[in-house]
Amino acid sequence: MEGQLYLSSPELAFLQMHDHASDFECIALGFELCGTYTRIGADAMAYDIAPATSADKIRRFLHRVHGMRHRSRALRNLGHIKENSASPRETQLAMILGLPTRLGGYGLADFELNAPIDVPATTKFPWRRDVRRADISWPRECVAVEYDSDEFHVGAEKIARDAERRTLLQAAGYDLVVVTNSQFKRTSELDRICAVLYRLLGRRWRCRMPEYLMRKEDLHRRVRNLSI
């Protein structure tokens, strides 16, 4: 009818994206739809917003739409999506760390994004701020990754706030690994960081795929160039 506006639901938009986008682009979109940020226009971003949907809602939608194109592919890509990403760079880093080795990732997928950590409950000490959040964490092993963004981590006040947060995470018993923007841009540096993560998590690197190095370079290049 005239004057009515029809919009795709977030769940349908995720499926429709598979008509023209790569798997990596679709996975990144899923992170955004289930995250707390979104793109506004061509150049602006909005942060600290409510997620548009959840992985469970997307999964239930895909299970209902039998016969639609790309449904199986969308379900497969949904399995790689984590909720609660707070920024595009967190999404990119999470994809590189978490995607399986057959896609060129480091295969460390059992993490949580921005999971709450109750510091007083852990330390039995009444800190001024009760709950901290780590960008990427493995709560069972008490290992966390913090991304040191050039955009959000400049200025004395922000540097002090980040230092306080990291101190509290360490006080709660977390081994903390910081990834800088410079490190993120270099595959050799991410290799070193992941070697540290594997050691802290008590795991061994077991990938024997001959073409892994080629797939890893391809993944890193594609993820870094994502328009998200």
Coordinates of N, CA and C in Angstrom, one line a residue:
M1 N 0.8 -1.2 0.0 CA 0.0 0.0 0.0 C 0.9 1.2 0.0
E2 N 0.3 2.3 -0.6 CA 1.1 3.6 -0.7 C 1.4 4.1 0.7
G3 N 2.6 4.6 0.9 CA 3.0 5.1 2.2 C 3.5 4.1 3.2
Q4 N 3.5 2.9 2.9 CA 4.0 1.9 3.8 C 5.5 1.5 3.4
L5 N 6.2 1.2 4.4 CA 7.6 0.9 4.2 C 7.9 -0.5 4.7
Y6 N 8.5 -1.3 3.9 CA 8.8 -2.7 4.2 C 10.3 -2.9 4.4
L7 N 10.6 -3.5 5.6 CA 12.0 -3.7 5.9 C 12.2 -5.2 6.2
S8 N 13.4 -5.7 5.9 CA 13.8 -7.1 6.2 C 14.0 -7.1 7.7
S9 N 13.6 -8.2 8.3 CA 14.0 -8.4 9.7 C 15.6 -8.7 9.7
P10 N 16.2 -8.5 10.9 CA 17.7 -8.9 11.0 C 17.9 -10.3 10.6
E11 N 17.0 -11.2 10.9 CA 17.3 -12.6 10.6 C 17.2 -12.9 9.1
L12 N 16.2 -12.2 8.4 CA 16.1 -12.4 7.0 C 17.2 -11.7 6.3
A13 N 17.7 -10.5 6.8 CA 18.8 -9.8 6.2 C 20.0 -10.7 6.2
F14 N 20.2 -11.4 7.3 CA 21.4 -12.3 7.4 C 21.3 -13.3 6.3
L15 N 20.2 -13.9 6.1 CA 20.0 -14.9 5.0 C 20.2 -14.3 3.7
Q16 N 19.6 -13.1 3.4 CA 19.6 -12.5 2.1 C 21.1 -12.1 1.8
M17 N 21.9 -11.8 2.8 CA 23.2 -11.4 2.5 C 24.0 -12.4 1.8
H18 N 23.6 -13.7 1.9 CA 24.3 -14.8 1.3 C 24.0 -14.8 -0.2
D19 N 23.1 -14.0 -0.7 CA 22.9 -13.9 -2.2 C 24.1 -13.3 -2.9
H20 N 24.8 -12.4 -2.3 CA 25.8 -11.7 -3.0 C 27.2 -11.5 -2.2
A21 N 27.2 -12.0 -1.0 CA 28.4 -11.8 -0.2 C 29.2 -13.1 0.1
S22 N 30.5 -12.9 0.4 CA 31.3 -14.1 0.7 C 30.9 -14.6 2.1
D23 N 31.4 -15.8 2.4 CA 31.1 -16.4 3.7 C 31.7 -15.4 4.8
F24 N 32.9 -14.9 4.6 CA 33.5 -14.1 5.6 C 32.7 -12.8 5.9
E25 N 32.2 -12.2 4.8 CA 31.3 -11.0 4.9 C 30.0 -11.3 5.7
C26 N 29.5 -12.5 5.4 CA 28.2 -12.9 6.1 C 28.5 -13.2 7.6
I27 N 29.6 -13.8 7.9 CA 29.9 -14.0 9.3 C 30.1 -12.7 10.0
A28 N 30.8 -11.8 9.4 CA 31.0 -10.4 10.0 C 29.7 -9.7 10.2
L29 N 28.8 -9.8 9.2 CA 27.4 -9.3 9.4 C 26.7 -9.9 10.6
G30 N 26.8 -11.2 10.8 CA 26.2 -11.9 11.9 C 26.7 -11.4 13.2
F31 N 28.1 -11.2 13.3 CA 28.6 -10.6 14.5 C 28.0 -9.2 14.8
E32 N 27.9 -8.4 13.7 CA 27.3 -7.0 13.9 C 25.9 -7.1 14.4
L33 N 25.1 -8.0 13.7 CA 23.6 -8.1 14.1 C 23.5 -8.6 15.5
C34 N 24.4 -9.4 16.0 CA 24.3 -9.9 17.4 C 25.2 -9.1 18.3
G35 N 25.7 -8.0 17.9 CA 26.7 -7.2 18.7 C 26.0 -5.9 19.2
T36 N 26.9 -5.1 19.7 CA 26.4 -3.8 20.3 C 26.9 -2.6 19.5
Y37 N 27.1 -2.7 18.3 CA 27.5 -1.6 17.4 C 26.8 -1.8 16.1
T38 N 26.8 -0.7 15.3 CA 26.3 -0.8 13.9 C 26.8 0.3 13.1
R39 N 26.8 0.1 11.8 CA 27.3 1.2 10.9 C 26.1 2.1 10.6
I40 N 26.4 3.4 10.6 CA 25.4 4.4 10.2 C 25.9 5.1 9.0
G41 N 25.3 4.8 7.9 CA 25.7 5.4 6.6 C 27.1 4.8 6.2
A42 N 27.9 5.6 5.4 CA 29.1 5.1 4.9 C 30.3 5.2 5.8
D43 N 30.3 6.2 6.7 CA 31.5 6.4 7.5 C 31.3 6.4 9.0
A44 N 30.1 6.5 9.5 CA 29.9 6.6 10.9 C 29.5 5.3 11.6
M45 N 29.8 5.1 12.9 CA 29.4 4.0 13.6 C 28.7 4.4 14.9
A46 N 27.8 3.5 15.3 CA 27.1 3.7 16.6 C 27.5 2.6 17.5
Y47 N 27.8 2.9 18.8 CA 28.3 1.9 19.8 C 27.4 1.9 21.0
D48 N 27.5 0.8 21.8 CA 26.7 0.7 23.0 C 25.2 0.7 22.7
I49 N 24.8 0.0 21.7 CA 23.4 -0.2 21.4 C 23.0 -1.6 21.7
A50 N 21.7 -1.8 21.7 CA 21.1 -3.1 22.0 C 21.3 -4.0 20.7
P51 N 21.6 -5.2 20.8 CA 21.8 -6.1 19.6 C 20.5 -6.1 18.8
A52 N 20.6 -6.2 17.5 CA 19.5 -6.3 16.6 C 18.8 -7.6 16.7
T53 N 19.6 -8.7 17.0 CA 19.0 -10.0 17.1 C 20.0 -10.9 17.9
S54 N 19.8 -12.2 17.9 CA 20.7 -13.1 18.6 C 20.9 -14.3 17.7
A55 N 22.0 -15.0 18.0 CA 22.3 -16.2 17.2 C 21.1 -17.2 17.3
D56 N 20.5 -17.3 18.5 CA 19.3 -18.2 18.7 C 18.2 -17.8 17.8
K57 N 17.9 -16.5 17.7 CA 16.8 -16.0 16.9 C 17.0 -16.3 15.4
I58 N 18.3 -16.1 15.0 CA 18.6 -16.4 13.6 C 18.5 -17.9 13.3
R59 N 18.9 -18.7 14.2 CA 18.9 -20.1 14.0 C 17.4 -20.6 13.9
R60 N 16.5 -20.1 14.8 CA 15.1 -20.5 14.8 C 14.5 -20.0 13.5
F61 N 14.8 -18.8 13.0 CA 14.3 -18.4 11.7 C 14.7 -19.3 10.6
L62 N 16.0 -19.6 10.6 CA 16.5 -20.4 9.5 C 15.9 -21.8 9.5
H63 N 15.6 -22.3 10.6 CA 14.9 -23.6 10.7 C 13.5 -23.6 10.3
R64 N 12.9 -22.4 10.2 CA 11.5 -22.3 9.8 C 11.4 -22.1 8.3
V65 N 12.4 -21.6 7.6 CA 12.3 -21.2 6.2 C 12.8 -22.3 5.3
H66 N 12.3 -23.4 5.3 CA 12.7 -24.5 4.5 C 12.5 -24.1 3.0
G67 N 13.5 -24.5 2.2 CA 13.4 -24.3 0.8 C 14.0 -23.0 0.3
M68 N 14.3 -22.0 1.2 CA 14.9 -20.8 0.8 C 16.4 -20.9 0.4
R69 N 16.8 -20.2 -0.6 CA 18.2 -20.3 -1.1 C 19.2 -19.9 0.0
H70 N 20.3 -20.6 0.0 CA 21.4 -20.4 0.9 C 21.1 -20.7 2.4
R71 N 20.0 -21.4 2.6 CA 19.7 -21.7 4.0 C 20.7 -22.5 4.7
S72 N 21.2 -23.6 4.0 CA 22.2 -24.4 4.6 C 23.5 -23.7 4.8
R73 N 23.9 -22.9 3.9 CA 25.1 -22.1 4.0 C 25.0 -21.1 5.1
A74 N 23.9 -20.5 5.3 CA 23.7 -19.5 6.4 C 23.7 -20.2 7.7
L75 N 23.2 -21.4 7.8 CA 23.3 -22.2 9.1 C 24.7 -22.5 9.4
R76 N 25.5 -22.9 8.4 CA 26.9 -23.2 8.6 C 27.7 -22.0 9.1
N77 N 27.4 -20.8 8.4 CA 28.1 -19.6 8.9 C 27.7 -19.1 10.2
L78 N 26.4 -19.4 10.6 CA 25.9 -19.0 11.9 C 26.7 -19.7 13.0
G79 N 27.2 -20.9 12.7 CA 27.9 -21.6 13.7 C 29.3 -20.9 14.1
H80 N 29.7 -20.0 13.3 CA 31.0 -19.3 13.6 C 30.8 -17.9 14.3
I81 N 29.5 -17.6 14.5 CA 29.2 -16.2 15.0 C 29.2 -16.2 16.6
K82 N 29.8 -15.2 17.1 CA 29.7 -15.0 18.6 C 28.9 -13.7 18.9
E83 N 28.2 -13.7 20.0 CA 27.4 -12.6 20.3 C 28.2 -11.6 21.2
N84 N 27.7 -10.3 21.2 CA 28.2 -9.3 22.1 C 29.5 -8.6 21.7
S85 N 29.8 -8.7 20.4 CA 31.0 -7.9 19.9 C 30.6 -6.5 20.0
A86 N 31.6 -5.7 20.5 CA 31.4 -4.3 20.8 C 32.0 -3.3 19.7
S87 N 32.6 -3.9 18.7 CA 33.2 -3.0 17.6 C 33.6 -3.9 16.4
P88 N 33.8 -3.2 15.3 CA 34.2 -4.0 14.1 C 35.6 -4.6 14.3
R89 N 36.5 -4.0 15.0 CA 37.8 -4.6 15.2 C 37.7 -5.8 16.1
E90 N 36.9 -5.8 17.1 CA 36.6 -7.0 17.9 C 36.1 -8.1 17.1
T91 N 35.2 -7.8 16.2 CA 34.7 -8.8 15.3 C 35.8 -9.4 14.4
Q92 N 36.6 -8.6 13.9 CA 37.7 -9.0 13.0 C 38.7 -9.9 13.8
L93 N 39.1 -9.5 15.0 CA 40.0 -10.2 15.8 C 39.4 -11.6 16.2
A94 N 38.1 -11.5 16.6 CA 37.4 -12.7 17.0 C 37.3 -13.7 15.8
M95 N 37.1 -13.3 14.6 CA 37.1 -14.1 13.5 C 38.4 -14.8 13.2
I96 N 39.5 -14.0 13.3 CA 40.8 -14.6 13.1 C 41.2 -15.6 14.2
L97 N 40.9 -15.3 15.4 CA 41.2 -16.2 16.5 C 40.3 -17.4 16.5
G98 N 39.0 -17.3 16.2 CA 38.0 -18.3 16.4 C 37.7 -19.2 15.2
L99 N 37.9 -18.7 14.0 CA 37.5 -19.5 12.8 C 38.4 -20.8 12.8
P100 N 37.8 -21.9 12.3 CA 38.6 -23.2 12.3 C 39.8 -23.1 11.3
T101 N 40.8 -24.0 11.5 CA 42.0 -23.9 10.7 C 41.7 -24.2 9.3
R102 N 40.6 -24.9 9.0 CA 40.3 -25.2 7.6 C 39.9 -23.9 6.8
L103 N 39.6 -22.9 7.6 CA 39.3 -21.6 7.0 C 40.4 -20.6 7.1
G104 N 41.5 -21.1 7.8 CA 42.7 -20.2 8.0 C 42.7 -19.5 9.3
G105 N 41.8 -19.9 10.2 CA 41.8 -19.3 11.6 C 42.7 -20.1 12.5
Y106 N 42.7 -19.6 13.8 CA 43.6 -20.2 14.8 C 42.8 -21.3 15.6
G107 N 41.5 -21.4 15.3 CA 40.8 -22.5 16.0 C 40.6 -22.4 17.5
L108 N 40.5 -21.2 18.0 CA 40.3 -21.0 19.4 C 38.9 -20.4 19.6
A109 N 37.9 -21.2 19.2 CA 36.5 -20.7 19.1 C 35.7 -20.7 20.4
D110 N 36.2 -21.3 21.4 CA 35.4 -21.5 22.6 C 35.5 -20.3 23.6
F111 N 35.6 -19.1 23.1 CA 35.7 -17.9 23.9 C 34.3 -17.2 24.0
E112 N 34.3 -16.2 24.9 CA 33.1 -15.3 25.0 C 33.6 -13.9 24.7
L113 N 32.6 -13.0 24.2 CA 32.9 -11.6 23.9 C 32.3 -10.8 25.0
N114 N 33.1 -9.9 25.6 CA 32.6 -9.0 26.6 C 31.8 -9.6 27.7
A115 N 32.3 -10.7 28.2 CA 31.6 -11.5 29.3 C 31.9 -10.7 30.6
P116 N 30.8 -10.6 31.4 CA 31.0 -9.9 32.7 C 31.8 -10.8 33.7
I117 N 32.7 -10.1 34.4 CA 33.6 -10.7 35.4 C 33.4 -10.0 36.7
D118 N 32.8 -10.7 37.7 CA 32.5 -10.1 39.0 C 33.8 -10.1 39.8
V119 N 34.5 -9.0 39.8 CA 35.8 -8.9 40.5 C 35.7 -9.1 42.0
P120 N 34.8 -8.4 42.7 CA 34.7 -8.6 44.1 C 34.4 -10.0 44.5
A121 N 33.5 -10.7 43.8 CA 33.2 -12.1 44.1 C 34.4 -13.0 44.0
T122 N 35.3 -12.6 43.1 CA 36.5 -13.4 42.9 C 37.6 -13.1 43.9
T123 N 37.8 -11.8 44.2 CA 38.9 -11.4 45.0 C 38.5 -11.2 46.5
K124 N 37.2 -11.2 46.8 CA 36.7 -11.0 48.1 C 37.1 -9.6 48.6
F125 N 37.3 -8.6 47.7 CA 37.7 -7.3 48.0 C 36.7 -6.3 47.4
P126 N 36.2 -5.3 48.1 CA 35.1 -4.4 47.5 C 35.7 -3.3 46.6
W127 N 36.0 -3.7 45.4 CA 36.5 -2.7 44.4 C 35.4 -1.7 44.1
R128 N 35.9 -0.5 43.7 CA 34.9 0.6 43.4 C 33.9 0.2 42.3
R129 N 34.4 -0.5 41.3 CA 33.5 -0.9 40.2 C 33.4 -2.4 40.3
D130 N 32.3 -2.9 40.4 CA 32.1 -4.3 40.7 C 32.4 -5.3 39.5
V131 N 31.9 -4.9 38.3 CA 32.0 -5.8 37.2 C 32.9 -5.3 36.1
R132 N 33.8 -6.1 35.6 CA 34.7 -5.8 34.5 C 34.3 -6.6 33.3
R133 N 34.7 -6.2 32.1 CA 34.4 -7.0 30.9 C 35.7 -7.1 30.1
A134 N 36.0 -8.3 29.7 CA 37.1 -8.5 28.8 C 36.7 -8.6 27.4
D135 N 37.4 -8.1 26.4 CA 37.0 -8.1 25.0 C 36.7 -9.5 24.6
I136 N 37.7 -10.4 24.8 CA 37.6 -11.8 24.4 C 38.1 -12.6 25.6
S137 N 37.4 -13.6 26.1 CA 37.9 -14.3 27.2 C 37.5 -15.8 27.2
W138 N 38.3 -16.6 27.9 CA 38.0 -18.0 28.1 C 37.8 -18.1 29.6
P139 N 36.6 -17.9 30.1 CA 36.4 -17.8 31.6 C 36.9 -19.1 32.4
R140 N 36.7 -20.3 31.8 CA 37.1 -21.5 32.6 C 38.6 -21.5 32.8
E141 N 39.4 -21.0 31.8 CA 40.9 -21.0 32.0 C 41.4 -19.7 32.5
C142 N 40.5 -18.7 32.7 CA 40.9 -17.3 33.2 C 41.9 -16.7 32.3
V143 N 41.7 -16.7 31.0 CA 42.5 -16.1 30.0 C 41.7 -15.0 29.3
A144 N 42.3 -13.9 29.0 CA 41.6 -12.8 28.3 C 42.4 -12.1 27.3
V145 N 41.8 -11.6 26.3 CA 42.5 -10.8 25.3 C 41.8 -9.4 25.3
E146 N 42.6 -8.4 25.3 CA 42.2 -7.0 25.2 C 42.7 -6.4 23.9
Y147 N 41.9 -5.8 23.1 CA 42.3 -5.1 21.9 C 42.6 -3.6 22.2
D148 N 43.8 -3.2 22.0 CA 44.2 -1.8 22.3 C 44.0 -0.9 21.1
S149 N 42.8 -0.4 20.9 CA 42.4 0.4 19.7 C 43.0 1.7 19.7
D150 N 43.5 2.2 18.6 CA 44.0 3.6 18.5 C 42.8 4.5 18.6
E151 N 41.6 4.1 18.2 CA 40.5 5.0 18.3 C 40.0 5.3 19.7
F152 N 40.0 4.2 20.5 CA 39.4 4.4 21.8 C 40.4 4.4 22.9
H153 N 41.6 4.3 22.7 CA 42.6 4.2 23.7 C 43.7 5.2 23.6
V154 N 43.3 6.5 23.5 CA 44.2 7.6 23.4 C 43.7 8.6 24.5
G155 N 44.7 9.4 24.9 CA 44.3 10.4 26.0 C 44.6 9.8 27.3
A156 N 45.0 10.7 28.3 CA 45.4 10.3 29.6 C 44.2 9.6 30.3
E157 N 43.0 10.2 30.2 CA 41.9 9.6 31.0 C 41.5 8.2 30.5
K158 N 41.5 8.0 29.2 CA 41.2 6.7 28.6 C 42.3 5.7 28.9
I159 N 43.5 6.1 28.8 CA 44.6 5.2 29.2 C 44.5 4.8 30.6
A160 N 44.2 5.7 31.5 CA 44.1 5.4 32.9 C 42.9 4.4 33.2
R161 N 41.8 4.7 32.5 CA 40.7 3.8 32.6 C 41.0 2.4 32.1
D162 N 41.7 2.3 31.0 CA 42.0 0.9 30.5 C 43.0 0.2 31.5
A163 N 43.9 1.0 32.0 CA 44.9 0.4 33.0 C 44.2 -0.1 34.2
E164 N 43.2 0.6 34.7 CA 42.4 0.2 35.8 C 41.7 -1.1 35.5
R165 N 41.1 -1.2 34.3 CA 40.3 -2.4 34.0 C 41.2 -3.6 33.9
R166 N 42.4 -3.4 33.3 CA 43.3 -4.5 33.2 C 43.9 -4.9 34.5
T167 N 44.1 -4.0 35.4 CA 44.5 -4.3 36.8 C 43.5 -5.2 37.5
L168 N 42.2 -4.8 37.3 CA 41.1 -5.5 38.0 C 41.0 -6.9 37.4
L169 N 41.1 -7.1 36.1 CA 41.1 -8.4 35.5 C 42.2 -9.3 36.0
Q170 N 43.4 -8.7 36.1 CA 44.5 -9.5 36.6 C 44.3 -9.8 38.1
A171 N 43.7 -8.9 38.9 CA 43.3 -9.1 40.3 C 42.3 -10.3 40.4
A172 N 41.5 -10.4 39.4 CA 40.5 -11.5 39.4 C 41.1 -12.8 38.9
G173 N 42.4 -12.9 38.7 CA 43.1 -14.1 38.4 C 43.2 -14.4 36.9
Y174 N 43.0 -13.4 36.0 CA 43.1 -13.6 34.6 C 44.5 -13.3 34.1
D175 N 44.9 -14.2 33.2 CA 46.1 -13.9 32.4 C 45.7 -13.1 31.2
L176 N 46.2 -11.9 31.1 CA 45.8 -10.9 30.1 C 46.8 -10.7 29.0
V177 N 46.3 -10.9 27.7 CA 47.1 -10.7 26.5 C 46.5 -9.4 25.8
V178 N 47.4 -8.5 25.5 CA 47.0 -7.2 24.9 C 47.4 -7.3 23.4
V179 N 46.5 -7.0 22.5 CA 46.8 -6.9 21.1 C 46.7 -5.5 20.6
T180 N 47.7 -4.9 20.1 CA 47.7 -3.6 19.6 C 47.3 -3.5 18.1
N181 N 46.9 -2.4 17.7 CA 46.6 -2.2 16.3 C 47.7 -2.6 15.3
S182 N 48.9 -2.2 15.7 CA 50.1 -2.6 14.9 C 50.2 -4.1 14.8
Q183 N 50.0 -4.8 15.9 CA 50.1 -6.3 15.9 C 49.0 -6.9 15.1
F184 N 47.8 -6.3 15.2 CA 46.7 -6.9 14.4 C 47.0 -6.9 12.9
K185 N 47.7 -5.9 12.5 CA 48.0 -5.7 11.0 C 49.1 -6.7 10.5
R186 N 49.7 -7.4 11.4 CA 50.9 -8.2 11.0 C 50.6 -9.7 11.4
T187 N 50.5 -10.6 10.4 CA 50.3 -12.0 10.6 C 51.3 -12.6 11.5
S188 N 52.6 -12.2 11.4 CA 53.6 -12.8 12.2 C 53.4 -12.5 13.7
E189 N 52.9 -11.3 13.9 CA 52.7 -10.9 15.3 C 51.5 -11.7 15.9
L190 N 50.4 -11.9 15.1 CA 49.3 -12.6 15.5 C 49.7 -14.1 15.8
D191 N 50.6 -14.6 15.0 CA 51.1 -16.0 15.2 C 51.7 -16.1 16.6
R192 N 52.5 -15.1 17.0 CA 53.2 -15.1 18.3 C 52.1 -15.0 19.4
I193 N 51.1 -14.1 19.2 CA 50.1 -13.9 20.2 C 49.3 -15.2 20.4
C194 N 49.0 -15.9 19.3 CA 48.3 -17.2 19.4 C 49.1 -18.3 20.0
A195 N 50.4 -18.2 19.8 CA 51.3 -19.2 20.5 C 51.2 -19.0 22.0
V196 N 51.1 -17.7 22.5 CA 51.0 -17.4 23.9 C 49.6 -17.9 24.4
L197 N 48.6 -17.7 23.6 CA 47.2 -18.1 24.0 C 47.2 -19.6 24.2
Y198 N 47.7 -20.3 23.2 CA 47.7 -21.8 23.3 C 48.4 -22.2 24.5
R199 N 49.5 -21.6 24.9 CA 50.2 -22.0 26.1 C 49.4 -21.7 27.3
L200 N 48.8 -20.5 27.4 CA 48.0 -20.1 28.6 C 46.8 -21.0 28.7
L201 N 46.2 -21.4 27.6 CA 45.0 -22.3 27.6 C 45.4 -23.8 27.8
G202 N 46.7 -24.1 27.9 CA 47.1 -25.5 28.1 C 46.8 -26.4 26.9
R203 N 46.9 -25.8 25.7 CA 46.6 -26.6 24.5 C 47.8 -26.7 23.6
R204 N 47.8 -27.6 22.7 CA 48.8 -27.8 21.7 C 48.3 -27.5 20.3
W205 N 49.2 -26.9 19.5 CA 48.8 -26.6 18.1 C 48.9 -27.9 17.3
R206 N 47.8 -28.4 16.7 CA 47.8 -29.7 16.0 C 47.5 -29.6 14.5
C207 N 47.5 -28.4 13.9 CA 47.1 -28.3 12.5 C 48.2 -28.9 11.7
R208 N 47.9 -29.9 10.8 CA 48.8 -30.5 9.9 C 48.4 -30.3 8.4
M209 N 47.5 -29.3 8.2 CA 47.0 -29.1 6.8 C 48.1 -28.4 6.0
P210 N 48.5 -29.0 4.9 CA 49.6 -28.5 4.0 C 49.3 -27.1 3.5
E211 N 48.1 -26.8 3.2 CA 47.7 -25.5 2.7 C 47.3 -24.5 3.7
Y212 N 47.6 -24.8 5.0 CA 47.1 -23.9 6.1 C 47.7 -22.5 6.0
L213 N 49.0 -22.4 5.7 CA 49.6 -21.1 5.6 C 49.0 -20.2 4.6
M214 N 48.7 -20.8 3.4 CA 48.0 -20.0 2.3 C 46.6 -19.6 2.8
R215 N 45.9 -20.5 3.4 CA 44.5 -20.2 3.9 C 44.6 -19.1 5.0
K216 N 45.6 -19.2 5.8 CA 45.7 -18.2 6.9 C 46.0 -16.8 6.3
E217 N 46.9 -16.7 5.4 CA 47.2 -15.4 4.8 C 45.9 -14.9 4.1
D218 N 45.2 -15.7 3.4 CA 44.0 -15.3 2.7 C 42.9 -14.8 3.7
L219 N 42.7 -15.5 4.8 CA 41.8 -15.1 5.8 C 42.1 -13.8 6.4
H220 N 43.4 -13.6 6.8 CA 43.8 -12.4 7.4 C 43.6 -11.2 6.4
R221 N 43.9 -11.4 5.2 CA 43.8 -10.3 4.2 C 42.3 -10.0 4.0
R222 N 41.5 -11.0 3.9 CA 40.0 -10.7 3.7 C 39.4 -10.1 4.9
V223 N 39.7 -10.5 6.1 CA 39.1 -10.0 7.3 C 39.6 -8.6 7.5
R224 N 40.8 -8.3 7.3 CA 41.3 -6.9 7.5 C 40.7 -6.0 6.5
N225 N 40.3 -6.4 5.4 CA 39.7 -5.6 4.3 C 38.2 -5.6 4.4
L226 N 37.6 -6.2 5.4 CA 36.1 -6.2 5.5 C 35.6 -4.8 5.7
S227 N 34.5 -4.5 5.0 CA 33.9 -3.1 5.1 C 32.8 -3.2 6.2
I228 N 33.3 -3.3 7.4 CA 32.4 -3.4 8.6 C 32.7 -2.3 9.6

